[in-house]
Short mmCIF file of C-alpha atoms in Angstrom, two decimals:
data_model
loop_
_atom_site.label_atom_id
_atom_site.label_comp_id
_atom_site.label_asym_id
_atom_site.label_seq_id
_atom_site.Cartn_x
_atom_site.Cartn_y
_atom_site.Cartn_z
CA ASP A 273 14.42 8.62 -1.48
CA ILE A 274 14.28 5.12 0.14
CA GLN A 275 14.63 2.24 -1.94
CA MET A 276 13.09 -1.03 -1.33
CA THR A 277 14.51 -4.25 -2.88
CA GLN A 278 12.64 -7.42 -2.25
CA PHE A 279 14.12 -11.06 -3.02
CA PRO A 280 13.23 -13.15 -4.81
CA SER A 281 10.76 -11.66 -7.25
CA SER A 282 9.34 -15.07 -7.56
CA LEU A 283 9.59 -18.57 -6.15
CA SER A 284 7.69 -21.92 -6.20
CA ALA A 285 6.92 -23.98 -2.99
CA SER A 286 4.78 -27.09 -2.08
CA VAL A 287 1.99 -26.87 0.43
CA GLY A 288 3.76 -27.48 3.54
CA ASP A 289 7.06 -25.65 2.84
CA ARG A 290 9.09 -23.12 4.63
CA VAL A 291 8.99 -19.69 2.54
CA THR A 292 11.05 -16.90 3.49
CA ILE A 293 10.80 -13.34 1.49
CA THR A 294 13.22 -10.80 2.00
CA CYS A 295 13.49 -6.98 1.68
CA ARG A 296 16.16 -4.67 1.91
CA ALA A 297 15.97 -1.04 2.15
CA SER A 298 18.71 1.65 1.04
CA GLN A 299 19.46 3.09 4.52
CA SER A 300 18.05 2.40 7.73
CA ILE A 301 14.66 2.18 9.09
CA SER A 302 14.77 0.83 12.16
CA LYS A 303 11.75 -1.46 12.46
CA TYR A 304 9.14 0.62 10.23
CA LEU A 305 8.60 -2.05 7.88
CA ASN A 306 5.14 -3.63 6.88
CA TRP A 307 3.95 -6.39 4.74
CA TYR A 308 0.77 -7.06 2.74
CA GLN A 309 -0.50 -10.16 0.77
CA GLN A 310 -2.65 -9.38 -2.57
CA LYS A 311 -4.39 -12.19 -4.57
CA PRO A 312 -5.22 -11.45 -8.12
CA GLY A 313 -7.92 -9.17 -8.73
CA THR A 314 -8.11 -7.96 -5.34
CA ALA A 315 -6.97 -4.92 -2.86
CA PRO A 316 -3.39 -5.78 -0.78
CA LYS A 317 -4.16 -6.90 2.68
CA LEU A 318 -1.96 -5.98 5.90
CA LEU A 319 -0.20 -8.84 7.32
CA ILE A 320 2.48 -7.69 9.36
CA TYR A 321 3.21 -3.94 10.79
CA ALA A 322 6.35 -2.68 12.90
CA ALA A 323 8.62 -5.27 11.29
CA SER A 324 7.07 -8.20 13.63
CA SER A 325 3.69 -7.61 14.54
CA LEU A 326 0.93 -9.70 13.46
CA GLN A 327 -2.19 -8.05 12.44
CA SER A 328 -5.18 -9.22 13.57
CA GLY A 329 -6.83 -12.10 12.18
CA VAL A 330 -3.93 -12.78 10.29
CA PRO A 331 -2.67 -16.37 10.97
CA SER A 332 0.26 -17.38 13.16
CA ARG A 333 1.93 -19.23 10.38
CA PHE A 334 2.85 -15.71 9.21
CA SER A 335 5.73 -13.71 11.20
CA GLY A 336 8.00 -11.11 10.45
CA SER A 337 11.46 -10.25 11.39
CA GLY A 338 14.18 -7.51 11.05
CA SER A 339 15.30 -4.15 11.66
CA GLY A 340 17.52 -1.43 10.26
CA THR A 341 17.91 -2.49 6.86
CA ASP A 342 17.23 -6.13 6.32
CA PHE A 343 13.66 -8.07 7.04
CA THR A 344 12.08 -11.22 6.48
CA LEU A 345 8.67 -12.07 5.76
CA THR A 346 8.37 -15.90 6.76
CA ILE A 347 5.51 -18.44 6.23
CA SER A 348 6.00 -21.62 8.35
CA SER A 349 4.09 -23.88 6.54
CA VAL A 350 2.67 -22.20 3.47
CA GLN A 351 -0.86 -23.26 2.57
CA PRO A 352 -3.06 -23.19 -0.65
CA GLU A 353 -4.62 -19.73 0.10
CA ASP A 354 -1.33 -18.56 0.75
CA PHE A 355 -0.12 -18.47 -2.76
CA ALA A 356 -0.45 -14.61 -3.93
CA THR A 357 2.10 -11.69 -3.94
CA TYR A 358 3.99 -10.28 -0.82
CA TYR A 359 4.97 -6.54 -1.13
CA CYS A 360 6.88 -5.08 1.39
CA HIS A 361 6.37 -1.18 2.48
CA GLN A 362 8.59 0.90 4.40
CA SER A 363 6.96 4.07 6.69
CA TYR A 364 10.18 5.24 7.73
CA SER A 365 10.05 8.49 5.60
CA ILE A 366 7.46 8.96 3.20
CA LEU A 367 6.62 5.98 1.89
CA SER A 368 7.40 3.28 -0.56
CA PHE A 369 7.43 -0.38 -1.81
CA GLY A 370 9.30 -3.25 -2.79
CA GLY A 371 8.66 -4.87 -6.13
CA GLY A 372 6.68 -7.77 -4.75
CA THR A 373 7.30 -11.36 -4.59
CA LYS A 374 5.10 -14.00 -6.34
CA VAL A 375 4.67 -17.41 -4.42
CA GLU A 376 3.41 -20.06 -6.95
CA ILE A 377 2.52 -23.71 -6.53
CA LYS A 378 5.11 -26.02 -7.38
CA GLN B 204 -19.22 -2.77 7.96
CA VAL B 205 -15.91 -0.42 7.82
CA GLN B 206 -14.84 0.15 4.46
CA LEU B 207 -13.61 2.47 1.74
CA VAL B 208 -15.36 2.49 -1.69
CA GLU B 209 -13.95 4.21 -4.78
CA SER B 210 -15.64 5.57 -7.76
CA GLY B 211 -14.91 7.72 -10.56
CA GLY B 212 -12.39 5.77 -12.46
CA GLY B 213 -12.76 5.53 -16.35
CA LEU B 214 -11.46 5.73 -19.91
CA VAL B 215 -9.40 9.04 -20.69
CA LYS B 216 -7.56 10.75 -23.72
CA PRO B 217 -4.05 11.71 -22.99
CA GLY B 218 -3.87 14.75 -21.50
CA GLY B 219 -7.33 14.75 -20.02
CA SER B 220 -8.28 15.05 -16.56
CA LEU B 221 -10.43 12.41 -14.07
CA ARG B 222 -11.71 12.92 -10.54
CA LEU B 223 -11.51 9.96 -8.33
CA SER B 224 -13.62 9.59 -4.84
CA CYS B 225 -13.28 7.43 -1.83
CA ALA B 226 -16.16 7.27 0.31
CA ALA B 227 -15.55 6.25 3.79
CA SER B 228 -17.97 4.84 6.13
CA LYS B 229 -18.13 3.26 9.55
CA PHE B 230 -15.21 5.02 11.19
CA THR B 231 -14.23 8.51 12.31
CA PHE B 232 -12.63 9.40 9.01
CA SER B 233 -10.94 12.30 10.02
CA ASP B 234 -8.62 10.68 12.60
CA TYR B 235 -6.75 8.96 9.78
CA ASP B 236 -4.16 10.06 7.27
CA MET B 237 -5.37 8.44 3.98
CA THR B 238 -3.23 7.56 0.86
CA TRP B 239 -3.65 6.98 -2.89
CA ILE B 240 -1.74 4.06 -4.37
CA ARG B 241 -2.08 2.62 -7.92
CA GLN B 242 -0.63 -0.56 -9.61
CA ALA B 243 -0.27 -0.52 -13.15
CA PRO B 244 -1.58 -3.77 -14.90
CA GLY B 245 1.03 -6.32 -14.25
CA LYS B 246 3.25 -4.44 -12.32
CA GLY B 247 3.74 -3.49 -8.47
CA LEU B 248 2.45 -0.87 -6.27
CA GLU B 249 3.36 2.65 -6.29
CA TRP B 250 1.89 5.65 -3.97
CA VAL B 251 0.63 8.76 -5.74
CA SER B 252 -0.34 11.22 -2.46
CA TYR B 253 -1.12 11.17 1.16
CA ILE B 254 -2.86 13.54 3.33
CA SER B 255 -2.80 13.92 6.62
CA GLY B 256 -6.40 14.03 8.56
CA SER B 257 -6.26 17.75 9.18
CA ASP B 258 -5.47 18.38 5.44
CA SER B 259 -1.74 19.36 6.10
CA PRO B 260 0.99 17.96 5.87
CA ILE B 261 0.27 16.42 2.31
CA TYR B 262 2.81 14.68 0.01
CA TYR B 263 2.96 13.31 -3.71
CA PRO B 264 5.88 11.35 -5.60
CA ASP B 265 7.91 13.20 -8.39
CA SER B 266 5.65 11.31 -10.98
CA VAL B 267 2.71 12.85 -10.47
CA LYS B 268 3.62 16.21 -8.52
CA GLY B 269 2.21 19.22 -10.11
CA ARG B 270 -0.64 16.93 -11.99
CA PHE B 271 -2.43 15.60 -9.07
CA THR B 272 -4.11 16.79 -6.18
CA VAL B 273 -5.57 15.11 -3.20
CA SER B 274 -8.04 16.56 -0.92
CA ARG B 275 -10.58 15.61 1.63
CA ASP B 276 -13.72 16.53 2.96
CA ASN B 277 -14.38 15.16 6.52
CA ALA B 278 -17.59 16.07 6.87
CA LYS B 279 -18.48 13.96 4.18
CA ASN B 280 -16.31 11.27 4.84
CA SER B 281 -14.55 11.75 1.37
CA LEU B 282 -11.18 11.57 -0.36
CA PHE B 283 -10.53 12.86 -3.74
CA LEU B 284 -7.91 12.59 -6.64
CA GLN B 285 -7.86 15.44 -9.28
CA MET B 286 -5.85 14.17 -12.29
CA SER B 287 -4.72 16.35 -14.76
CA SER B 288 -2.26 16.10 -17.52
CA LEU B 289 -2.43 12.34 -17.61
CA ARG B 290 0.07 10.02 -19.74
CA ALA B 291 -0.51 6.42 -20.72
CA GLU B 292 1.48 5.77 -17.89
CA ASP B 293 -0.99 6.77 -15.35
CA THR B 294 -2.77 3.60 -16.77
CA ALA B 295 -3.75 1.50 -13.78
CA VAL B 296 -6.29 0.39 -10.63
CA TYR B 297 -6.33 3.09 -8.28
CA TYR B 298 -6.87 2.07 -4.57
CA CYS B 299 -7.76 4.42 -1.60
CA ALA B 300 -6.09 3.46 1.55
CA ARG B 301 -6.44 4.05 5.48
CA ALA B 302 -3.00 4.93 7.28
CA ALA B 303 -3.18 3.24 10.62
CA PRO B 304 -1.02 4.55 13.13
CA TYR B 305 1.77 2.63 15.26
CA CYS B 306 3.84 4.45 17.71
CA ASP B 307 6.61 3.01 19.83
CA ARG B 308 8.80 5.74 22.27
CA THR B 309 10.45 7.80 19.45
CA ARG B 310 7.85 8.07 16.78
CA CYS B 311 4.56 7.36 15.06
CA VAL B 312 4.52 5.65 11.54
CA ASP B 313 1.27 4.06 9.34
CA ALA B 314 0.68 1.07 7.99
CA PHE B 315 -2.16 0.71 5.35
CA ASP B 316 -5.05 -1.71 6.95
CA LEU B 317 -8.13 -0.59 5.33
CA TRP B 318 -8.05 -0.46 1.53
CA GLY B 319 -10.84 0.04 -1.12
CA GLN B 320 -11.70 -2.31 -3.77
CA GLY B 321 -9.60 -0.18 -6.44
CA THR B 322 -10.97 1.56 -9.50
CA MET B 323 -9.06 1.72 -13.28
CA VAL B 324 -8.11 4.46 -14.71
CA THR B 325 -7.12 4.00 -18.59
CA VAL B 326 -5.61 6.53 -20.29
CA SER B 327 -5.74 5.75 -24.33
CA SER B 328 -6.56 7.81 -27.31
#
């Protein structure tokens, strides 16, 4: 099974900061990596698929990069509505999720 | 609108059974693989089943294999999860999600682009 490790597990940021979240796979998954955002009490929402493709309707301040084993999700200028938990998900082999990164207001 | 709506959650005793349903609307249900994903209180996401649009293949993680059974009725646009021998650690919100394929030159893989609102399952005596 492919293990997905996300870090940090939490971070504090101010509105307008650049935020970067990392996801590492236990083996190469090419570019088959997706990112989701989850706010308390709601279902996750797809942000990025195939490592760097922006899902329709998602603001352009979100971007993804990486391939192989190392991936990043970047929020170029974090907004109040971006404070949430973010999960990576590999779809290369069956599926598995990272443990999540909680982005909190500083 | 395009949506998924789960139902069937509730309180069940350890060792008991429960059947969850997920009703799909406004899209061609049979065209999509589907998955059940759960989230224990305060924890992360864990997949518990995956079923292709044509019923096969089906996958489960070891944590639920032999206890959970996923099925679908494409004529009724519905997805099901039959859960038996339930344990306290199965307590979670259960989401159904649609697997949208994306393809490159080598393969097609999935991203979960549509989720239900979730249904809570509590296993407790």
